PDB file of C-alpha atoms and ligand atoms in Angstrom:
ATOM      1  CA  MET A   1       4.037   7.739  64.600  1.00  0.00           C
ATOM      2  CA  SER A   2       3.729   8.580  60.968  1.00  0.00           C
ATOM      3  CA  ASP A   3       1.374   7.309  58.186  1.00  0.00           C
ATOM      4  CA  ASP A   4       2.440   4.766  55.680  1.00  0.00           C
ATOM      5  CA  LEU A   5       4.994   5.871  53.151  1.00  0.00           C
ATOM      6  CA  VAL A   6       4.222   7.076  49.673  1.00  0.00           C
ATOM      7  CA  ILE A   7       7.257   6.891  47.177  1.00  0.00           C
ATOM      8  CA  THR A   8       7.022   8.844  44.115  1.00  0.00           C
ATOM      9  CA  VAL A   9       9.385   8.048  41.189  1.00  0.00           C
ATOM     10  CA  ALA A  10      10.451  10.718  38.665  1.00  0.00           C
ATOM     11  CA  PRO A  11      11.900   8.441  35.940  1.00  0.00           C
ATOM     12  CA  CYS A  12      13.398  10.960  33.511  1.00  0.00           C
ATOM     13  CA  GLY A  13      12.612  14.693  34.114  1.00  0.00           C
ATOM     14  CA  ALA A  14      13.336  17.231  31.488  1.00  0.00           C
ATOM     15  CA  GLU A  15      16.891  17.990  31.885  1.00  0.00           C
ATOM     16  CA  THR A  16      18.689  14.735  32.697  1.00  0.00           C
ATOM     17  CA  THR A  17      20.529  13.299  29.659  1.00  0.00           C
ATOM     18  CA  ARG A  18      22.105   9.949  28.760  1.00  0.00           C
ATOM     19  CA  GLN A  19      25.480  11.546  29.352  1.00  0.00           C
ATOM     20  CA  HIS A  20      24.310  11.915  33.033  1.00  0.00           C
ATOM     21  CA  ASN A  21      23.239   8.283  33.028  1.00  0.00           C
ATOM     22  CA  PRO A  22      22.718   5.966  29.977  1.00  0.00           C
ATOM     23  CA  ALA A  23      19.781   4.251  31.553  1.00  0.00           C
ATOM     24  CA  VAL A  24      17.516   7.419  31.394  1.00  0.00           C
ATOM     25  CA  PRO A  25      14.304   6.431  29.657  1.00  0.00           C
ATOM     26  CA  PHE A  26      12.908   8.605  26.775  1.00  0.00           C
ATOM     27  CA  THR A  27      10.169   6.715  24.805  1.00  0.00           C
ATOM     28  CA  PRO A  28       6.776   5.910  26.163  1.00  0.00           C
ATOM     29  CA  GLY A  29       7.670   2.332  26.306  1.00  0.00           C
ATOM     30  CA  GLU A  30      11.021   2.951  28.105  1.00  0.00           C
ATOM     31  CA  ILE A  31       9.421   5.234  30.595  1.00  0.00           C
ATOM     32  CA  ALA A  32       6.526   2.734  31.141  1.00  0.00           C
ATOM     33  CA  ALA A  33       8.914  -0.099  31.794  1.00  0.00           C
ATOM     34  CA  GLU A  34      10.789   2.010  34.364  1.00  0.00           C
ATOM     35  CA  ALA A  35       7.606   3.026  35.980  1.00  0.00           C
ATOM     36  CA  ARG A  36       6.458  -0.543  36.290  1.00  0.00           C
ATOM     37  CA  ARG A  37       9.736  -1.919  37.754  1.00  0.00           C
ATOM     38  CA  SER A  38       9.561   1.071  40.261  1.00  0.00           C
ATOM     39  CA  PHE A  39       6.013   0.215  41.138  1.00  0.00           C
ATOM     40  CA  GLU A  40       7.072  -3.409  41.810  1.00  0.00           C
ATOM     41  CA  ALA A  41       9.885  -2.037  44.041  1.00  0.00           C
ATOM     42  CA  GLY A  42       7.442   0.047  46.133  1.00  0.00           C
ATOM     43  CA  ALA A  43       6.723   3.243  44.212  1.00  0.00           C
ATOM     44  CA  ARG A  44       3.234   4.377  44.434  1.00  0.00           C
ATOM     45  CA  MET A  45       3.047   7.608  42.114  1.00  0.00           C
ATOM     46  CA  VAL A  46       4.990   8.428  39.029  1.00  0.00           C
ATOM     47  CA  HIS A  47       5.868  12.064  38.260  1.00  0.00           C
ATOM     48  CA  VAL A  48       5.747  12.121  34.427  1.00  0.00           C
ATOM     49  CA  HIS A  49       7.766  14.180  31.925  1.00  0.00           C
ATOM     50  CA  ALA A  50       7.637  13.295  28.262  1.00  0.00           C
ATOM     51  CA  ARG A  51      10.430  13.166  25.811  1.00  0.00           C
ATOM     52  CA  TRP A  52      10.691  12.810  22.109  1.00  0.00           C
ATOM     53  CA  ASP A  53      12.664   9.679  20.911  1.00  0.00           C
ATOM     54  CA  ASP A  54      15.927  11.680  20.809  1.00  0.00           C
ATOM     55  CA  GLY A  55      15.473  12.840  24.388  1.00  0.00           C
ATOM     56  CA  THR A  56      14.103  16.281  23.612  1.00  0.00           C
ATOM     57  CA  PRO A  57      11.743  17.232  26.494  1.00  0.00           C
ATOM     58  CA  THR A  58       8.084  18.032  25.237  1.00  0.00           C
ATOM     59  CA  GLN A  59       4.762  18.886  26.733  1.00  0.00           C
ATOM     60  CA  ASP A  60       2.979  17.880  23.600  1.00  0.00           C
ATOM     61  CA  ALA A  61      -0.393  16.664  24.408  1.00  0.00           C
ATOM     62  CA  GLY A  62      -0.318  13.571  22.083  1.00  0.00           C
ATOM     63  CA  ARG A  63       3.157  12.496  23.427  1.00  0.00           C
ATOM     64  CA  PHE A  64       1.861  12.835  26.900  1.00  0.00           C
ATOM     65  CA  ARG A  65      -1.320  10.938  26.246  1.00  0.00           C
ATOM     66  CA  GLU A  66       0.898   8.137  24.718  1.00  0.00           C
ATOM     67  CA  THR A  67       3.361   8.151  27.575  1.00  0.00           C
ATOM     68  CA  VAL A  68       0.617   8.038  30.238  1.00  0.00           C
ATOM     69  CA  ALA A  69      -1.275   5.291  28.334  1.00  0.00           C
ATOM     70  CA  ALA A  70       1.879   3.213  28.208  1.00  0.00           C
ATOM     71  CA  ILE A  71       2.464   3.720  31.912  1.00  0.00           C
ATOM     72  CA  ARG A  72      -1.157   2.812  32.803  1.00  0.00           C
ATOM     73  CA  ALA A  73      -0.880  -0.351  30.682  1.00  0.00           C
ATOM     74  CA  GLU A  74       2.107  -1.443  32.498  1.00  0.00           C
ATOM     75  CA  ALA A  75       1.269  -0.327  36.027  1.00  0.00           C
ATOM     76  CA  PRO A  76      -2.435   0.551  36.283  1.00  0.00           C
ATOM     77  CA  GLU A  77      -2.339   0.993  40.080  1.00  0.00           C
ATOM     78  CA  LEU A  78       0.453   3.606  39.925  1.00  0.00           C
ATOM     79  CA  ILE A  79      -0.948   7.118  40.551  1.00  0.00           C
ATOM     80  CA  VAL A  80      -0.040   9.328  37.583  1.00  0.00           C
ATOM     81  CA  GLN A  81       1.088  12.875  38.263  1.00  0.00           C
ATOM     82  CA  VAL A  82       2.076  14.892  35.182  1.00  0.00           C
ATOM     83  CA  SER A  83       4.647  17.797  35.179  1.00  0.00           C
ATOM     84  CA  THR A  84       3.355  21.202  34.411  1.00  0.00           C
ATOM     85  CA  GLY A  85       6.854  22.503  34.801  1.00  0.00           C
ATOM     86  CA  GLY A  86       8.121  20.997  31.585  1.00  0.00           C
ATOM     87  CA  ALA A  87      11.505  22.407  30.684  1.00  0.00           C
ATOM     88  CA  ILE A  88      13.251  25.788  31.200  1.00  0.00           C
ATOM     89  CA  GLY A  89      12.027  28.385  28.705  1.00  0.00           C
ATOM     90  CA  MET A  90       8.622  26.572  27.642  1.00  0.00           C
ATOM     91  CA  THR A  91       5.497  28.751  27.549  1.00  0.00           C
ATOM     92  CA  ALA A  92       2.628  28.506  29.956  1.00  0.00           C
ATOM     93  CA  GLU A  93       0.516  27.226  27.183  1.00  0.00           C
ATOM     94  CA  GLU A  94       3.048  24.588  26.209  1.00  0.00           C
ATOM     95  CA  ARG A  95       3.392  23.476  29.760  1.00  0.00           C
ATOM     96  CA  LEU A  96      -0.348  22.824  30.208  1.00  0.00           C
ATOM     97  CA  GLY A  97      -0.295  20.418  27.301  1.00  0.00           C
ATOM     98  CA  SER A  98       0.359  17.559  29.830  1.00  0.00           C
ATOM     99  CA  LEU A  99      -3.119  17.947  31.302  1.00  0.00           C
ATOM    100  CA  ALA A 100      -4.535  16.436  28.160  1.00  0.00           C
ATOM    101  CA  ALA A 101      -3.342  13.018  29.526  1.00  0.00           C
ATOM    102  CA  GLU A 102      -5.982  13.037  32.179  1.00  0.00           C
ATOM    103  CA  PRO A 103      -3.602  12.439  35.156  1.00  0.00           C
ATOM    104  CA  GLU A 104      -4.862  12.222  38.646  1.00  0.00           C
ATOM    105  CA  MET A 105      -2.352  14.764  39.945  1.00  0.00           C
ATOM    106  CA  ALA A 106      -0.109  17.509  38.348  1.00  0.00           C
ATOM    107  CA  THR A 107       2.622  19.632  39.692  1.00  0.00           C
ATOM    108  CA  LEU A 108       2.099  23.365  40.410  1.00  0.00           C
ATOM    109  CA  THR A 109       5.131  25.244  41.095  1.00  0.00           C
ATOM    110  CA  CYS A 110       4.806  28.011  43.486  1.00  0.00           C
ATOM    111  CA  GLY A 111       7.170  30.594  42.398  1.00  0.00           C
ATOM    112  CA  THR A 112      10.091  31.570  40.144  1.00  0.00           C
ATOM    113  CA  VAL A 113      13.473  30.259  40.969  1.00  0.00           C
ATOM    114  CA  ASN A 114      16.981  30.267  39.410  1.00  0.00           C
ATOM    115  CA  PHE A 115      17.557  26.856  37.931  1.00  0.00           C
ATOM    116  CA  GLY A 116      21.204  26.209  37.176  1.00  0.00           C
ATOM    117  CA  GLN A 117      22.138  28.708  34.602  1.00  0.00           C
ATOM    118  CA  GLY A 118      18.518  29.387  33.717  1.00  0.00           C
ATOM    119  CA  VAL A 119      15.390  30.689  35.415  1.00  0.00           C
ATOM    120  CA  PHE A 120      12.323  28.539  36.012  1.00  0.00           C
ATOM    121  CA  GLU A 121       9.477  31.062  35.564  1.00  0.00           C
ATOM    122  CA  ASN A 122       6.443  30.870  37.632  1.00  0.00           C
ATOM    123  CA  PRO A 123       4.955  34.375  38.240  1.00  0.00           C
ATOM    124  CA  ALA A 124       1.871  34.937  40.219  1.00  0.00           C
ATOM    125  CA  PRO A 125      -0.548  35.004  37.095  1.00  0.00           C
ATOM    126  CA  LEU A 126       0.817  31.734  35.822  1.00  0.00           C
ATOM    127  CA  MET A 127       0.356  30.054  39.193  1.00  0.00           C
ATOM    128  CA  LEU A 128      -3.242  31.259  39.241  1.00  0.00           C
ATOM    129  CA  GLU A 129      -3.811  30.187  35.518  1.00  0.00           C
ATOM    130  CA  PHE A 130      -2.410  26.720  36.358  1.00  0.00           C
ATOM    131  CA  ALA A 131      -4.426  26.299  39.528  1.00  0.00           C
ATOM    132  CA  ARG A 132      -7.653  27.198  37.552  1.00  0.00           C
ATOM    133  CA  ALA A 133      -6.668  24.732  34.786  1.00  0.00           C
ATOM    134  CA  GLN A 134      -6.130  21.972  37.199  1.00  0.00           C
ATOM    135  CA  LEU A 135      -9.299  22.622  39.060  1.00  0.00           C
ATOM    136  CA  ALA A 136     -11.256  22.666  35.699  1.00  0.00           C
ATOM    137  CA  ALA A 137      -9.702  19.337  34.776  1.00  0.00           C
ATOM    138  CA  GLY A 138     -10.448  17.851  38.122  1.00  0.00           C
ATOM    139  CA  VAL A 139      -6.682  17.233  38.727  1.00  0.00           C
ATOM    140  CA  ARG A 140      -5.199  17.379  42.297  1.00  0.00           C
ATOM    141  CA  PRO A 141      -2.164  19.626  42.408  1.00  0.00           C
ATOM    142  CA  GLU A 142       1.132  18.867  44.096  1.00  0.00           C
ATOM    143  CA  LEU A 143       2.484  22.240  45.109  1.00  0.00           C
ATOM    144  CA  GLU A 144       6.162  22.332  44.322  1.00  0.00           C
ATOM    145  CA  ILE A 145       8.319  24.210  46.796  1.00  0.00           C
ATOM    146  CA  PHE A 146      11.879  25.017  45.618  1.00  0.00           C
ATOM    147  CA  ASP A 147      12.646  27.867  48.087  1.00  0.00           C
ATOM    148  CA  PHE A 148      11.237  29.292  51.343  1.00  0.00           C
ATOM    149  CA  GLY A 149       9.132  32.103  49.712  1.00  0.00           C
ATOM    150  CA  HIS A 150       7.308  29.581  47.690  1.00  0.00           C
ATOM    151  CA  LEU A 151       5.483  28.469  50.861  1.00  0.00           C
ATOM    152  CA  ASP A 152       4.173  32.074  51.198  1.00  0.00           C
ATOM    153  CA  ASN A 153       3.274  31.989  47.508  1.00  0.00           C
ATOM    154  CA  ALA A 154       1.340  28.738  48.058  1.00  0.00           C
ATOM    155  CA  ALA A 155      -0.667  30.388  50.859  1.00  0.00           C
ATOM    156  CA  TRP A 156      -1.541  33.244  48.488  1.00  0.00           C
ATOM    157  CA  LEU A 157      -2.650  30.875  45.894  1.00  0.00           C
ATOM    158  CA  ALA A 158      -4.849  28.932  48.165  1.00  0.00           C
ATOM    159  CA  ALA A 159      -6.405  32.113  49.258  1.00  0.00           C
ATOM    160  CA  LYS A 160      -7.173  32.892  45.588  1.00  0.00           C
ATOM    161  CA  ALA A 161      -8.311  29.506  44.303  1.00  0.00           C
ATOM    162  CA  PRO A 162     -10.315  26.723  45.875  1.00  0.00           C
ATOM    163  CA  LEU A 163      -7.595  24.235  45.906  1.00  0.00           C
ATOM    164  CA  PRO A 164      -8.539  20.899  47.232  1.00  0.00           C
ATOM    165  CA  GLN A 165      -7.775  20.590  50.873  1.00  0.00           C
ATOM    166  CA  PRO A 166      -5.671  19.350  52.638  1.00  0.00           C
ATOM    167  CA  LEU A 167      -2.977  20.587  50.330  1.00  0.00           C
ATOM    168  CA  HIS A 168      -0.207  18.173  49.270  1.00  0.00           C
ATOM    169  CA  TYR A 169       3.358  19.731  48.804  1.00  0.00           C
ATOM    170  CA  ASP A 170       6.650  18.438  47.460  1.00  0.00           C
ATOM    171  CA  LEU A 171       9.800  20.070  48.864  1.00  0.00           C
ATOM    172  CA  VAL A 172      12.348  20.019  45.890  1.00  0.00           C
ATOM    173  CA  LEU A 173      15.527  20.847  47.641  1.00  0.00           C
ATOM    174  CA  GLY A 174      19.153  21.191  46.193  1.00  0.00           C
ATOM    175  CA  VAL A 175      18.456  22.816  42.811  1.00  0.00           C
ATOM    176  CA  PRO A 176      21.370  25.184  42.122  1.00  0.00           C
ATOM    177  CA  GLY A 177      19.486  28.401  42.688  1.00  0.00           C
ATOM    178  CA  GLY A 178      16.850  27.190  45.243  1.00  0.00           C
ATOM    179  CA  ALA A 179      16.988  26.265  48.796  1.00  0.00           C
ATOM    180  CA  ALA A 180      19.864  23.817  49.618  1.00  0.00           C
ATOM    181  CA  GLY A 181      19.150  20.079  50.090  1.00  0.00           C
ATOM    182  CA  THR A 182      19.925  19.913  53.940  1.00  0.00           C
ATOM    183  CA  PRO A 183      18.183  18.172  56.722  1.00  0.00           C
ATOM    184  CA  ARG A 184      17.690  21.647  58.438  1.00  0.00           C
ATOM    185  CA  ASN A 185      15.796  22.964  55.420  1.00  0.00           C
ATOM    186  CA  VAL A 186      13.493  19.850  55.286  1.00  0.00           C
ATOM    187  CA  VAL A 187      12.617  20.339  58.916  1.00  0.00           C
ATOM    188  CA  SER A 188      12.198  24.175  58.655  1.00  0.00           C
ATOM    189  CA  LEU A 189       9.928  23.932  55.504  1.00  0.00           C
ATOM    190  CA  ALA A 190       7.971  20.897  56.859  1.00  0.00           C
ATOM    191  CA  ASP A 191       7.283  22.825  60.144  1.00  0.00           C
ATOM    192  CA  ARG A 192       5.795  25.754  58.259  1.00  0.00           C
ATOM    193  CA  LEU A 193       3.283  23.773  56.306  1.00  0.00           C
ATOM    194  CA  PRO A 194      -0.334  24.227  57.107  1.00  0.00           C
ATOM    195  CA  ALA A 195      -1.738  21.745  59.711  1.00  0.00           C
ATOM    196  CA  GLY A 196      -3.025  18.501  58.041  1.00  0.00           C
ATOM    197  CA  SER A 197      -1.090  18.977  54.845  1.00  0.00           C
ATOM    198  CA  THR A 198       0.612  16.005  53.266  1.00  0.00           C
ATOM    199  CA  TRP A 199       4.129  16.404  51.983  1.00  0.00           C
ATOM    200  CA  SER A 200       7.062  14.744  50.314  1.00  0.00           C
ATOM    201  CA  ALA A 201      10.680  15.809  49.701  1.00  0.00           C
ATOM    202  CA  THR A 202      13.351  15.162  47.139  1.00  0.00           C
ATOM    203  CA  GLY A 203      16.979  16.041  47.231  1.00  0.00           C
ATOM    204  CA  ILE A 204      18.783  16.844  44.007  1.00  0.00           C
ATOM    205  CA  GLY A 205      22.026  15.099  43.354  1.00  0.00           C
ATOM    206  CA  ARG A 206      24.119  14.184  46.386  1.00  0.00           C
ATOM    207  CA  SER A 207      21.626  15.894  48.581  1.00  0.00           C
ATOM    208  CA  HIS A 208      19.250  12.957  47.876  1.00  0.00           C
ATOM    209  CA  LEU A 209      20.024  10.745  50.884  1.00  0.00           C
ATOM    210  CA  PRO A 210      20.158  13.528  53.521  1.00  0.00           C
ATOM    211  CA  VAL A 211      16.831  14.882  52.260  1.00  0.00           C
ATOM    212  CA  ILE A 212      14.953  11.669  52.033  1.00  0.00           C
ATOM    213  CA  ALA A 213      16.260  10.321  55.310  1.00  0.00           C
ATOM    214  CA  THR A 214      15.099  13.522  57.022  1.00  0.00           C
ATOM    215  CA  ALA A 215      11.735  13.326  55.494  1.00  0.00           C
ATOM    216  CA  LEU A 216      11.361   9.725  56.440  1.00  0.00           C
ATOM    217  CA  ALA A 217      12.263  10.699  60.055  1.00  0.00           C
ATOM    218  CA  CYS A 218       9.796  13.464  60.089  1.00  0.00           C
ATOM    219  CA  GLY A 219       6.863  11.461  58.737  1.00  0.00           C
ATOM    220  CA  GLY A 220       6.944  12.869  55.277  1.00  0.00           C
ATOM    221  CA  HIS A 221       6.684  11.011  51.937  1.00  0.00           C
ATOM    222  CA  VAL A 222       9.715  10.873  49.414  1.00  0.00           C
ATOM    223  CA  ARG A 223      10.412  11.361  45.758  1.00  0.00           C
ATOM    224  CA  LEU A 224      13.421  10.078  43.819  1.00  0.00           C
ATOM    225  CA  GLY A 225      14.501   9.006  40.323  1.00  0.00           C
ATOM    226  CA  PHE A 226      16.607  10.083  37.491  1.00  0.00           C
ATOM    227  CA  GLU A 227      15.054  13.516  37.220  1.00  0.00           C
ATOM    228  CA  ASP A 228      16.565  14.367  40.641  1.00  0.00           C
ATOM    229  CA  GLN A 229      19.630  11.983  41.009  1.00  0.00           C
ATOM    230  CA  VAL A 230      21.473   9.549  38.819  1.00  0.00           C
ATOM    231  CA  GLU A 231      23.950   7.992  41.371  1.00  0.00           C
ATOM    232  CA  LEU A 232      23.413   5.419  44.131  1.00  0.00           C
ATOM    233  CA  GLU A 233      26.514   6.749  45.772  1.00  0.00           C
ATOM    234  CA  PRO A 234      29.303   9.151  44.734  1.00  0.00           C
ATOM    235  CA  GLY A 235      30.756   7.774  41.414  1.00  0.00           C
ATOM    236  CA  VAL A 236      28.398   4.846  41.208  1.00  0.00           C
ATOM    237  CA  LEU A 237      25.449   5.363  38.667  1.00  0.00           C
ATOM    238  CA  ALA A 238      22.109   3.875  39.596  1.00  0.00           C
ATOM    239  CA  PRO A 239      21.377   1.140  37.101  1.00  0.00           C
ATOM    240  CA  SER A 240      17.555   1.903  37.040  1.00  0.00           C
ATOM    241  CA  ASN A 241      14.967   4.114  38.733  1.00  0.00           C
ATOM    242  CA  ALA A 242      13.958   0.873  40.604  1.00  0.00           C
ATOM    243  CA  SER A 243      17.256   0.601  42.213  1.00  0.00           C
ATOM    244  CA  LEU A 244      16.868   3.968  43.817  1.00  0.00           C
ATOM    245  CA  VAL A 245      13.267   2.925  44.941  1.00  0.00           C
ATOM    246  CA  GLU A 246      14.648  -0.384  46.435  1.00  0.00           C
ATOM    247  CA  ARG A 247      17.224   1.410  48.389  1.00  0.00           C
ATOM    248  CA  ALA A 248      14.622   3.992  49.661  1.00  0.00           C
ATOM    249  CA  VAL A 249      12.379   1.053  50.819  1.00  0.00           C
ATOM    250  CA  ARG A 250      15.266  -0.446  52.743  1.00  0.00           C
ATOM    251  CA  LEU A 251      16.018   2.957  54.413  1.00  0.00           C
ATOM    252  CA  ALA A 252      12.323   3.392  55.299  1.00  0.00           C
ATOM    253  CA  GLU A 253      11.988  -0.089  56.766  1.00  0.00           C
ATOM    254  CA  LEU A 254      15.206   0.404  58.857  1.00  0.00           C
ATOM    255  CA  MET A 255      13.545   3.637  60.086  1.00  0.00           C
ATOM    256  CA  GLY A 256      10.197   1.985  60.891  1.00  0.00           C
ATOM    257  CA  ARG A 257       8.309   3.260  58.042  1.00  0.00           C
ATOM    258  CA  ARG A 258       6.047   0.866  55.920  1.00  0.00           C
ATOM    259  CA  VAL A 259       5.427   1.304  52.335  1.00  0.00           C
ATOM    260  CA  ALA A 260       1.787   2.063  51.623  1.00  0.00           C
ATOM    261  CA  THR A 261      -0.405  -0.272  49.672  1.00  0.00           C
ATOM    262  CA  PRO A 262      -1.596   1.179  46.240  1.00  0.00           C
ATOM    263  CA  ALA A 263      -4.952   1.713  47.868  1.00  0.00           C
ATOM    264  CA  ARG A 264      -3.635   3.370  51.011  1.00  0.00           C
ATOM    265  CA  ALA A 265      -1.465   5.640  48.974  1.00  0.00           C
ATOM    266  CA  ARG A 266      -4.486   6.940  47.131  1.00  0.00           C
ATOM    267  CA  LYS A 267      -6.266   7.460  50.494  1.00  0.00           C
ATOM    268  CA  ILE A 268      -3.458   9.344  51.919  1.00  0.00           C
ATOM    269  CA  LEU A 269      -3.232  11.799  48.923  1.00  0.00           C
ATOM    270  CA  GLY A 270      -7.151  12.235  48.890  1.00  0.00           C
ATOM    271  CA  LEU A 271      -7.606  10.435  45.528  1.00  0.00           C
ATOM    272  CA  GLY A 272     -10.459   8.126  44.453  1.00  0.00           C
ATOM    273  CA  PRO A 273      -9.975   4.525  43.235  1.00  0.00           C
ATOM    274  CA  VAL A 274      -7.825   3.554  40.170  1.00  0.00           C
ATOM    275  CA  PRO A 275      -9.315   5.647  37.409  1.00  0.00           C
ATOM    276  CA  SER A 276     -11.372   3.965  34.572  1.00  0.00           C
ATOM    277  CA  GLN A 277      -8.769   4.994  31.977  1.00  0.00           C
ATOM    278  CA  ALA A 278      -6.103   3.004  33.703  1.00  0.00           C
ATOM    279  CA  ILE A 279      -8.291  -0.124  34.055  1.00  0.00           C
ATOM    280  CA  ALA A 280      -9.351   0.329  30.276  1.00  0.00           C
ATOM    281  CA  SER A 281      -5.662   0.487  29.305  1.00  0.00           C
ATOM    282  CA  THR A 282      -5.079  -3.098  30.629  1.00  0.00           C
ATOM    283  CA  GLY A 283      -7.945  -4.396  28.720  1.00  0.00           C
ATOM    284  CA  GLY A 284      -9.695  -4.900  32.105  1.00  0.00           C
ATOM    285  CA  ARG A 285      -7.089  -7.133  33.631  1.00  0.00           C
ATOM    286  CA  PRO A 286      -7.875  -6.418  37.334  1.00  0.00           C
ATOM    287  CA  ASP A 287      -4.422  -7.621  38.698  1.00  0.00           C
ATOM    288  CA  SER A 288      -1.930  -6.170  36.305  1.00  0.00           C
TER     289      SER A 288
HETATM  290  N1  KMH B 301      12.255  20.750  34.653  1.00  0.00           N
HETATM  291  C1  KMH B 301      12.121  21.827  35.667  1.00  0.00           C
HETATM  292  C2  KMH B 301      12.465  23.186  35.100  1.00  0.00           C
HETATM  293  C3  KMH B 301       7.899  20.021  37.598  1.00  0.00           C
HETATM  294  O1  KMH B 301       8.003  18.977  36.840  1.00  0.00           O
HETATM  295  O2  KMH B 301       6.845  20.578  37.873  1.00  0.00           O
HETATM  296  C4  KMH B 301      10.786  21.883  36.368  1.00  0.00           C
HETATM  297  C5  KMH B 301      10.169  20.762  36.804  1.00  0.00           C
HETATM  298  C6  KMH B 301       9.135  20.905  37.787  1.00  0.00           C
HETATM  299  O3  KMH B 301      10.696  19.576  36.560  1.00  0.00           O
HETATM  300 ZN1   ZN B 302       9.450  17.414  37.091  1.00  0.00          ZN
END
């Protein structure tokens, strides 16, 4: 019924702290180790945020290069998607620093949304600027949808900028201030995507399981990780990002979904082969 499954792991995000879960990775080495374990468990893409050693979020170009190089050295077949969302309050210029890491994909949020006590600002000119920057860098965007109107904004953006078709979306549901993480919202949003699009969904906090189970049932892909949820079940912290990936793989298999091979995941997302930078970062080891 549906295509093979692409699991994206989001190992740290910008807002999750070690008070939320002591296992959140910060340094390039810690993020790369989590990415590798997640890849081994079945993740095929990593959504990268960078942190300074003390956990402060940063979109600094050098820190992003370092973080992405460490990931590629550990798991060269993992698709690298950087965040251009960064953290609340960062400027557009700061947020675009992550493109310096030469990722294959990057996020592109399709509108402003309340985000807890803050506001995640993505006005139309910023969306257009980010689309043009990604096109110029040869990076494939993942259109982030936090609320229903964001789908209309995405259509507006696609009419203004020659985004690579078919478009790829991520439904980020359950952010306090955005659309709730409910099965009904997953279905309604997925139904409204342009024909031929690819999409994944992620549920924040305890909306995680209902959202990914619905996405799996509808033929979508899924995202998970400490950026989005820190518990395996209420009151039980996930010991690692890989533990969340392992559980999603079990659920997918129960539901008749097969995890895509690394090569198949690239094809599904319209990407080319493993980039030369990733092969170079292993010293040319083909099997690492
Ligand atoms: N940290 C959020 C404010 C993205 O990565 O593109 C934004 C975010 C989205 O995480
Ligand atoms: Zn993010």
